[in-house]
Short mmCIF file of C-alpha atoms in Angstrom, two decimals:
data_model
loop_
_atom_site.label_atom_id
_atom_site.label_comp_id
_atom_site.label_asym_id
_atom_site.label_seq_id
_atom_site.Cartn_x
_atom_site.Cartn_y
_atom_site.Cartn_z
CA MET H 304 -8.88 54.17 53.93
CA GLY H 305 -12.75 54.22 54.28
CA PRO H 306 -14.21 57.48 55.08
CA GLU H 307 -13.91 58.99 58.54
CA ILE H 308 -17.31 57.98 60.48
CA ILE H 309 -18.04 60.29 63.18
CA LYS H 310 -20.44 60.25 65.66
CA ASP H 311 -22.41 63.43 66.73
CA THR H 312 -24.58 64.98 69.70
CA ALA H 313 -27.58 64.13 68.01
CA MET H 314 -26.78 60.23 68.52
CA THR H 315 -25.87 60.03 64.63
CA THR H 316 -23.13 58.32 63.00
CA SER H 317 -22.11 59.59 59.59
CA ASN H 318 -19.11 60.50 56.99
CA GLU H 319 -18.71 62.23 54.08
CA PHE H 320 -21.22 60.53 52.37
CA GLY H 321 -23.71 60.17 55.20
CA TYR H 322 -25.08 59.25 57.92
CA VAL H 323 -26.81 56.59 60.32
CA ASP H 324 -29.57 58.16 63.38
CA GLU H 325 -30.28 56.46 66.55
CA GLU H 326 -33.10 54.53 65.00
CA GLY H 327 -30.51 52.95 62.06
CA ASN H 328 -31.79 55.03 59.50
CA VAL H 329 -29.67 55.45 56.65
CA PHE H 330 -29.20 58.78 54.58
CA LEU H 331 -27.55 59.77 51.63
CA ASN H 332 -26.05 62.88 51.31
CA GLY H 333 -26.61 64.92 48.05
CA THR H 334 -27.13 68.96 46.74
CA SER H 335 -30.76 69.11 47.59
CA GLY H 336 -30.33 67.44 50.84
CA PRO H 337 -30.66 63.83 52.61
CA THR H 338 -31.97 61.01 51.37
CA LYS H 339 -32.81 57.83 53.24
CA ILE H 340 -31.62 55.11 51.50
CA GLY H 341 -32.01 52.07 54.11
CA GLN H 342 -32.31 51.02 57.27
CA TYR H 343 -29.75 48.81 60.01
CA ALA H 344 -31.71 47.30 62.78
CA ALA H 345 -29.45 44.34 63.28
CA GLY H 346 -26.81 46.88 65.49
CA GLU H 347 -25.34 50.12 66.35
CA PRO H 348 -25.45 52.79 63.80
CA THR H 349 -21.34 52.57 63.50
CA ASP H 350 -22.21 48.81 62.01
CA GLY H 351 -24.98 50.42 59.82
CA LEU H 352 -22.78 52.27 58.21
CA ALA H 353 -19.85 50.41 57.82
CA PHE H 354 -22.56 48.03 56.38
CA PHE H 355 -23.70 50.35 53.65
CA THR H 356 -20.07 52.05 53.54
CA LYS H 357 -18.63 48.15 53.01
CA ARG H 358 -21.47 48.09 49.58
CA TYR H 359 -19.80 51.17 48.10
CA HIS H 360 -16.40 49.89 48.14
CA ASP H 361 -17.99 45.96 47.17
CA LEU H 362 -18.86 47.48 44.26
CA VAL H 363 -15.92 49.60 43.32
CA SER H 364 -13.55 46.78 43.67
CA GLU H 365 -15.96 44.50 41.28
CA ILE H 366 -15.52 47.74 38.72
CA GLU H 367 -12.19 47.70 38.62
CA LEU H 368 -11.61 43.64 38.56
CA ALA H 369 -13.78 44.04 35.60
CA SER H 370 -11.59 46.61 33.77
CA ALA H 371 -8.69 44.96 34.27
CA ARG H 372 -9.94 42.19 32.49
CA LEU H 373 -11.65 44.14 30.22
CA LYS H 374 -8.28 45.35 29.47
CA ASP H 375 -6.62 42.42 29.53
CA GLY H 376 -9.27 40.79 26.94
CA LYS H 377 -10.24 38.50 29.15
CA GLY H 378 -13.54 39.78 30.55
CA ASN H 379 -16.66 38.04 29.73
CA LEU H 380 -19.33 40.78 27.91
CA ASP H 381 -22.83 39.69 29.46
CA SER H 382 -20.75 39.51 33.56
CA VAL H 383 -19.85 43.74 32.39
CA THR H 384 -23.33 44.12 31.18
CA ALA H 385 -24.73 42.67 34.46
CA LEU H 386 -22.29 45.19 36.34
CA VAL H 387 -23.67 47.99 34.28
CA GLU H 388 -27.33 47.19 35.37
CA LYS H 389 -25.95 46.74 38.77
CA ILE H 390 -24.47 50.20 38.76
CA ASN H 391 -27.10 51.91 36.95
CA GLN H 392 -29.59 50.50 40.22
CA SER H 393 -27.12 51.85 42.64
CA LEU H 394 -27.07 55.03 40.90
CA GLU H 395 -30.91 55.30 40.25
CA SER H 396 -31.90 53.85 43.65
CA PRO H 397 -29.31 54.33 46.09
CA ASN H 398 -28.81 51.14 48.79
CA LEU H 399 -24.67 52.33 49.26
CA LEU H 400 -22.51 54.87 50.68
CA GLY H 401 -20.03 56.44 48.69
CA ASP H 402 -18.89 58.30 46.13
CA PHE H 403 -21.12 58.63 43.29
CA ASP H 404 -19.50 60.33 40.41
CA LYS H 405 -16.72 57.67 41.07
CA LEU H 406 -19.12 55.34 40.64
CA LYS H 407 -20.50 57.16 37.51
CA ALA H 408 -16.50 57.22 36.05
CA GLY H 409 -16.60 53.22 36.85
CA ARG H 410 -19.70 52.88 34.64
CA ASP H 411 -18.57 55.14 31.93
CA SER H 412 -14.61 53.48 31.92
CA LEU H 413 -16.98 49.80 31.70
CA LEU H 414 -18.99 50.74 28.78
CA VAL H 415 -15.76 52.31 26.95
CA GLY H 416 -14.21 48.98 27.92
CA PHE H 417 -16.55 47.00 26.87
CA GLU H 418 -17.11 48.51 23.29
CA GLU H 419 -13.81 48.30 22.67
CA ARG H 420 -13.91 44.87 23.58
CA LYS H 421 -17.36 43.88 21.93
CA VAL H 422 -15.36 45.20 18.14
CA ALA H 423 -12.54 42.95 19.23
CA ALA H 424 -14.35 39.94 20.11
CA ALA H 425 -17.23 40.53 16.79
CA ALA H 426 -13.44 40.28 15.13
CA LYS H 427 -12.38 37.56 16.57
CA LYS H 428 -15.82 35.89 16.00
CA ALA H 429 -15.84 36.59 12.39
CA GLU H 430 -12.22 35.33 12.20
CA VAL H 431 -13.46 32.17 13.94
CA LYS H 432 -15.78 31.51 11.36
CA ALA H 433 -13.62 32.47 8.21
CA ALA H 434 -11.70 29.89 9.87
CA ALA H 435 -13.94 27.41 10.60
CA LEU H 436 -15.47 27.73 6.43
CA ALA H 437 -12.29 27.51 5.08
CA LYS H 438 -11.93 24.42 7.06
CA ARG H 439 -15.58 23.50 6.30
CA GLU H 440 -14.35 23.60 2.98
CA GLU H 441 -11.32 21.62 2.95
CA ILE H 442 -13.00 18.55 4.23
CA VAL H 443 -15.44 18.75 1.35
CA ALA H 444 -12.50 19.09 -1.12
CA LEU H 445 -11.32 16.10 0.51
CA ALA H 446 -14.18 14.30 0.61
CA GLU H 447 -15.55 14.35 -2.79
CA SER H 448 -11.58 13.50 -4.01
CA LEU H 449 -12.65 10.41 -1.28
CA ALA H 450 -15.90 9.56 -3.35
CA ASN H 451 -14.65 7.14 -5.91
CA SER H 452 -12.30 5.47 -3.41
CA THR H 453 -12.15 1.33 -3.51
CA ALA H 454 -9.95 1.55 -0.33
CA TRP H 455 -12.86 0.23 1.49
CA LYS H 456 -12.13 0.16 5.22
CA VAL H 457 -9.34 3.37 4.83
CA THR H 458 -11.41 5.39 3.84
CA GLY H 459 -14.96 4.77 5.55
CA GLU H 460 -12.61 5.57 8.80
CA LYS H 461 -12.10 9.03 7.04
CA PHE H 462 -15.27 9.68 6.53
CA LYS H 463 -15.99 9.39 10.24
CA GLU H 464 -13.12 11.07 10.74
CA LEU H 465 -14.14 14.23 8.70
CA LEU H 466 -17.48 14.13 9.91
CA ASP H 467 -15.93 14.57 13.76
CA GLN H 468 -13.94 17.78 12.79
CA TRP H 469 -17.02 18.96 10.87
CA LYS H 470 -19.29 18.63 14.00
CA LYS H 471 -16.71 20.01 16.89
CA LEU H 472 -15.97 23.14 14.09
CA PRO H 473 -18.00 26.44 15.07
CA THR H 474 -21.04 28.00 13.33
CA GLY H 475 -20.69 30.47 10.50
CA ASP H 476 -22.92 31.44 7.69
CA ARG H 477 -26.16 28.51 8.24
CA GLY H 478 -26.75 28.85 4.34
CA LYS H 479 -23.21 28.72 2.68
CA GLU H 480 -22.52 25.67 5.89
CA GLN H 481 -25.61 24.13 4.80
CA GLU H 482 -24.41 24.22 0.87
CA LEU H 483 -20.61 23.09 2.07
CA TRP H 484 -23.27 19.90 3.52
CA LYS H 485 -25.03 18.84 1.25
CA ARG H 486 -21.73 18.05 -1.12
CA PHE H 487 -19.59 16.94 1.37
CA SER H 488 -23.22 14.70 2.72
CA HIS H 489 -23.09 13.87 -1.19
CA ALA H 490 -19.55 12.39 -1.66
CA ARG H 491 -20.16 10.08 1.24
CA SER H 492 -23.61 8.83 0.19
CA ALA H 493 -21.51 8.16 -2.66
CA PHE H 494 -19.09 6.59 -1.17
CA ASP H 495 -20.96 4.72 0.91
CA LYS H 496 -23.89 2.98 -1.95
CA ALA H 497 -20.70 2.31 -3.97
CA ARG H 498 -19.31 0.56 -0.89
CA ARG H 499 -22.52 -1.20 -0.52
CA ALA H 500 -22.45 -2.32 -3.79
CA TYR H 501 -18.99 -3.86 -3.96
CA PHE H 502 -19.69 -6.01 -0.82
CA SER H 503 -22.73 -7.02 -1.71
CA THR H 504 -21.51 -8.10 -5.13
CA LEU H 505 -18.58 -9.84 -3.42
CA ASP H 506 -21.03 -11.42 -0.72
CA ALA H 507 -22.25 -13.10 -3.57
CA GLY H 508 -19.02 -14.12 -5.12
CA ARG H 509 -17.88 -15.48 -2.17
CA ALA H 510 -21.53 -17.74 -1.63
CA GLU H 511 -20.97 -19.14 -5.24
CA ALA H 512 -16.87 -20.08 -4.09
CA VAL H 513 -18.37 -22.15 -1.41
CA THR H 514 -20.72 -23.71 -3.33
CA ALA H 515 -17.79 -24.55 -5.72
CA LYS H 516 -14.98 -25.36 -3.53
CA LYS H 517 -17.25 -27.77 -1.87
CA ALA H 518 -17.44 -29.66 -4.47
CA MET H 519 -14.08 -29.49 -4.92
CA VAL H 520 -13.46 -30.09 -1.41
CA LYS H 521 -16.29 -33.51 -2.24
CA LYS H 522 -13.80 -34.71 -5.03
CA ALA H 523 -11.20 -34.32 -3.31
CA HIS H 524 -11.92 -37.12 -1.47
CA GLU H 525 -13.22 -39.46 -3.15
CA LEU H 526 -10.23 -39.49 -4.64
CA ALA H 527 -7.78 -39.52 -1.66
CA ASP H 528 -8.07 -43.49 -1.31
CA SER H 529 -6.99 -43.56 -5.25
CA THR H 530 -3.94 -46.10 -6.43
CA GLU H 531 -4.21 -44.60 -10.01
CA TRP H 532 -0.96 -42.66 -8.60
CA ALA H 533 -0.88 -40.95 -12.01
CA ALA H 534 -4.07 -39.96 -13.15
CA THR H 535 -4.95 -39.09 -9.54
CA THR H 536 -1.89 -36.76 -9.44
CA THR H 537 -3.33 -34.65 -12.90
CA SER H 538 -6.51 -34.69 -10.86
CA TYR H 539 -5.31 -33.31 -8.29
CA LYS H 540 -3.68 -30.99 -10.67
CA GLN H 541 -6.75 -30.04 -11.98
CA LEU H 542 -8.09 -29.50 -8.72
CA MET H 543 -5.87 -27.16 -7.32
CA ASP H 544 -6.03 -24.93 -11.06
CA ASP H 545 -9.36 -24.78 -10.43
CA TRP H 546 -9.74 -24.23 -6.33
CA LYS H 547 -7.38 -20.83 -7.99
CA GLY H 548 -9.18 -19.78 -10.77
CA VAL H 549 -12.22 -19.59 -8.23
CA ALA H 550 -12.80 -16.19 -6.06
CA ARG H 551 -11.83 -16.07 -2.39
CA ALA H 552 -15.01 -16.83 0.49
CA ALA H 553 -15.07 -15.06 3.65
CA LYS H 554 -11.82 -15.36 5.56
CA ASN H 555 -12.98 -18.65 8.19
CA GLU H 556 -15.12 -20.32 5.91
CA GLU H 557 -11.95 -20.08 3.27
CA GLU H 558 -9.39 -21.59 5.64
CA LYS H 559 -12.16 -24.52 7.02
CA LEU H 560 -12.41 -25.85 3.24
CA TRP H 561 -9.02 -25.33 2.44
CA ALA H 562 -7.93 -27.49 5.31
CA GLU H 563 -10.50 -30.04 4.19
CA PHE H 564 -8.97 -30.44 0.81
CA LYS H 565 -5.93 -29.84 1.95
CA ALA H 566 -6.44 -33.10 4.09
CA ALA H 567 -7.43 -34.96 1.48
CA GLN H 568 -4.56 -34.07 -1.27
CA ASP H 569 -2.38 -35.07 1.42
CA LYS H 570 -3.49 -38.53 2.25
CA PHE H 571 -3.15 -39.35 -1.39
CA PHE H 572 0.08 -38.08 -1.61
CA ALA H 573 0.84 -39.50 1.40
CA ASN H 574 0.04 -43.10 -0.37
CA ARG H 575 1.49 -42.72 -3.55
CA ASN H 576 5.27 -41.92 -1.62
CA ALA H 577 4.58 -44.70 0.49
CA ALA H 578 3.91 -46.67 -2.67
CA ASN H 579 6.62 -45.36 -5.00
CA SER H 580 8.97 -46.15 -2.17
CA VAL H 581 8.00 -49.73 -1.76
CA ARG H 582 8.63 -49.83 -6.08
CA ASP H 583 11.76 -47.99 -5.55
CA GLU H 584 13.17 -50.38 -3.20
CA GLU H 585 11.92 -53.44 -6.02
CA PHE H 586 13.15 -51.67 -8.75
CA GLY H 587 16.80 -51.18 -7.03
CA LYS H 588 17.85 -54.79 -8.75
CA ASN H 589 16.49 -53.73 -12.15
CA LEU H 590 19.29 -49.93 -11.73
CA GLU H 591 22.21 -52.55 -10.64
CA VAL H 592 21.89 -54.03 -14.31
CA LYS H 593 21.32 -51.11 -16.00
CA LEU H 594 24.55 -49.16 -14.36
CA GLU H 595 26.43 -52.45 -16.04
CA LEU H 596 24.99 -51.93 -19.51
CA LEU H 597 25.95 -48.14 -19.01
CA LYS H 598 29.49 -49.67 -18.22
CA ARG H 599 29.29 -50.99 -21.45
CA ALA H 600 28.18 -48.58 -23.40
CA GLU H 601 30.22 -46.01 -22.06
CA ALA H 602 33.08 -47.93 -22.88
CA LEU H 603 32.44 -48.12 -27.09
CA LEU H 604 33.89 -44.71 -26.48
CA PRO H 605 35.21 -43.19 -28.89
CA ILE H 606 33.96 -44.79 -31.53
CA THR H 607 36.21 -46.52 -33.56
CA ASN H 608 34.40 -49.09 -35.36
CA VAL H 609 31.25 -47.85 -36.25
CA ASP H 610 29.69 -51.06 -37.04
CA ALA H 611 30.84 -53.06 -34.24
CA ALA H 612 29.63 -50.46 -32.09
CA LYS H 613 26.33 -50.14 -33.46
CA ALA H 614 26.04 -54.15 -33.42
CA THR H 615 27.07 -54.16 -29.07
CA LEU H 616 24.74 -50.96 -28.74
CA ARG H 617 21.85 -53.10 -29.98
CA GLU H 618 22.63 -55.87 -27.32
CA ILE H 619 22.70 -53.21 -24.70
CA GLN H 620 19.57 -51.58 -25.74
CA GLU H 621 17.74 -55.05 -25.39
CA ALA H 622 19.09 -55.67 -22.17
CA TRP H 623 18.10 -52.66 -21.19
CA GLU H 624 14.30 -53.29 -21.39
CA LYS H 625 14.20 -56.44 -20.47
CA ALA H 626 15.40 -54.97 -16.78
CA GLY H 627 12.77 -53.08 -16.49
CA HIS H 628 11.45 -50.08 -14.28
CA VAL H 629 13.76 -48.31 -12.42
CA PRO H 630 13.60 -45.88 -8.86
CA ARG H 631 12.24 -42.83 -10.25
CA ASN H 632 14.96 -40.98 -9.13
CA ASP H 633 17.41 -42.60 -11.17
CA LYS H 634 15.51 -43.56 -14.68
CA ASP H 635 16.31 -39.31 -15.88
CA LYS H 636 19.89 -39.65 -15.09
CA ILE H 637 20.24 -43.17 -16.11
CA GLU H 638 18.85 -42.48 -19.60
CA LYS H 639 20.66 -39.36 -20.31
CA ARG H 640 23.82 -41.22 -19.74
CA LEU H 641 23.19 -44.11 -22.82
CA LYS H 642 21.04 -41.40 -24.63
CA SER H 643 24.90 -39.91 -25.22
CA VAL H 644 26.67 -43.09 -26.30
CA GLU H 645 23.76 -43.43 -28.33
CA ASP H 646 24.16 -39.51 -30.30
CA ALA H 647 27.42 -40.20 -30.47
CA ILE H 648 27.21 -43.54 -32.70
CA ARG H 649 24.93 -41.76 -34.54
CA LYS H 650 26.91 -39.32 -35.69
CA VAL H 651 29.82 -41.26 -36.50
CA GLN H 652 27.37 -43.27 -39.08
CA GLU H 653 26.25 -40.04 -40.43
CA GLU H 654 29.52 -38.81 -40.79
CA HIS H 655 30.60 -41.82 -42.54
CA TRP H 656 27.70 -41.99 -44.84
CA HIS H 657 27.83 -38.65 -45.92
CA ARG H 658 31.67 -39.51 -46.77
CA THR H 659 30.55 -42.47 -49.15
CA LYS H 660 27.31 -40.51 -50.99
CA PRO H 661 28.42 -40.86 -54.44
CA GLU H 662 27.36 -37.46 -55.79
CA VAL H 663 30.05 -36.00 -52.67
CA VAL H 664 32.24 -37.80 -54.32
CA ASP H 665 31.81 -36.97 -57.85
CA ARG H 666 31.69 -32.78 -56.80
CA ALA H 667 35.13 -33.54 -55.07
CA ASN H 668 36.75 -35.52 -58.53
CA THR H 669 34.98 -32.77 -60.04
CA LEU H 670 36.69 -30.03 -58.19
CA VAL H 671 40.00 -31.53 -58.79
CA THR H 672 39.79 -32.29 -62.16
CA SER H 673 38.62 -28.38 -63.06
CA PHE H 674 41.92 -27.36 -60.75
CA GLU H 675 44.06 -29.65 -62.84
CA ALA H 676 42.70 -27.86 -65.92
CA SER H 677 43.35 -24.14 -64.63
CA ILE H 678 46.90 -24.96 -64.03
CA ALA H 679 47.73 -26.53 -67.49
CA LYS H 680 46.08 -23.57 -69.19
CA LEU H 681 48.23 -21.06 -66.74
CA GLU H 682 51.09 -22.71 -67.34
CA LYS H 683 50.94 -22.18 -71.20
CA GLN H 684 49.84 -18.29 -70.66
CA LYS H 685 52.80 -18.11 -68.91
CA LEU H 686 55.19 -19.64 -71.10
CA ALA H 687 53.46 -17.62 -74.00
CA ALA H 688 54.51 -14.27 -71.92
CA GLU H 689 58.16 -15.28 -71.38
CA THR H 690 58.02 -16.21 -74.87
CA ALA H 691 57.08 -12.72 -75.56
CA GLY H 692 59.92 -11.05 -73.08
CA LYS H 693 56.62 -10.03 -71.01
CA THR H 694 58.37 -10.81 -67.47
CA ASP H 695 55.73 -8.27 -65.71
CA ASP H 696 53.13 -10.63 -67.08
CA ALA H 697 54.73 -13.85 -66.67
CA ALA H 698 55.35 -13.24 -62.66
CA LYS H 699 52.14 -12.22 -62.12
CA ILE H 700 50.59 -15.88 -63.99
CA GLY H 701 53.26 -17.57 -61.98
CA GLN H 702 51.02 -16.41 -58.69
CA GLN H 703 47.62 -17.08 -60.17
CA ILE H 704 49.52 -20.48 -60.67
CA SER H 705 50.83 -20.85 -56.95
CA GLN H 706 47.83 -20.00 -55.92
CA ALA H 707 45.71 -22.17 -57.84
CA GLN H 708 48.09 -25.12 -56.64
CA GLY H 709 46.88 -24.42 -52.98
CA LEU H 710 43.52 -25.01 -54.02
CA LEU H 711 44.07 -28.29 -55.81
CA GLU H 712 46.55 -30.27 -52.76
CA ALA H 713 43.31 -28.62 -50.98
CA ALA H 714 40.84 -30.46 -53.20
CA LYS H 715 42.99 -33.56 -53.10
CA SER H 716 42.97 -33.90 -49.60
CA GLY H 717 38.90 -33.68 -49.59
CA ALA H 718 38.75 -36.07 -51.80
CA ALA H 719 40.90 -38.52 -50.30
CA THR H 720 38.94 -39.09 -47.26
CA LEU H 721 35.92 -39.57 -49.36
CA GLY H 722 34.66 -43.18 -50.61
#
């Protein structure tokens, strides 16, 4: 509750802090007597007393709210400063009715809270600046690590992201920030310079590629109607190798040139395939002839008479040549089958020639003679050992004779197959 309002006989309205006379003059009680602090002419004296008293209560409410916010760490220092100034003005030039000692105590309490809040705010500000500086150092370190990157798109976007992060950070030590900014700017400039150089070179290379590929497209169109199937196929293969060896043009240009090149190439190969289909149909009868010749050739296997087989094979080969071309898809298969017969006859012929070579026969006969002489010599040694009563020696020599006789039989068997 506020101070009690009292009306006296002199037509004044008062409370413990002051009064309002019948003319609306407002007086503040003090140790040296009442002091006029204003006038209220808009109503009754009681209204004036209530008005100036309310000013006091409003100011006290502001002090209490500000004190509570400072205590909670949420008070705005500029607002507190303005409030202290307002209190001081009210104390120096009173314009309200109330307990001025309470106002002084409230002001002093605010000043204490203000200083505490100021210290805390300074510490927080220093902490924020330190964190911002650390973040800037982190940004610079990452930027410098990206300076030599050739991942142009990804790295370019990363530099933009780092710049945005830098701009959002609170300011701190200007000198250190400028030093870090120089490093960041240098790293970004180095990357941008390398990227511009790369794409400048790339554009030049693409221009050369376009020129080269346009020439290839022109050549491909010139070949599209050719009927020199083998030679033109080789030419197209070379053009394809050349195409792959040239740098790519810009995407749209590359796709356009390739579409033109491929259209010409497809036209030629479609014509070639159509011609091959007609030719293969014509060659179908030749295939039937050669399949019959193959049956005759394969019937010679296994070879029992090499001379007769050779004679028959020569007839088949002559007829084969006269039969002419066959469809491309069948050519390798039937020629492989004929070659198998040719190889079989050649193998038998070589084996026969080897068996009838004079030097081979002579070596075989010499080997037989050598074993026979060796056995005769061993038999004499055995007889001598038996005569001398050397049974153990005679037995060993007998074993050697048995081994030599086995080798002799093998040599004779081999020699019998020769000649």
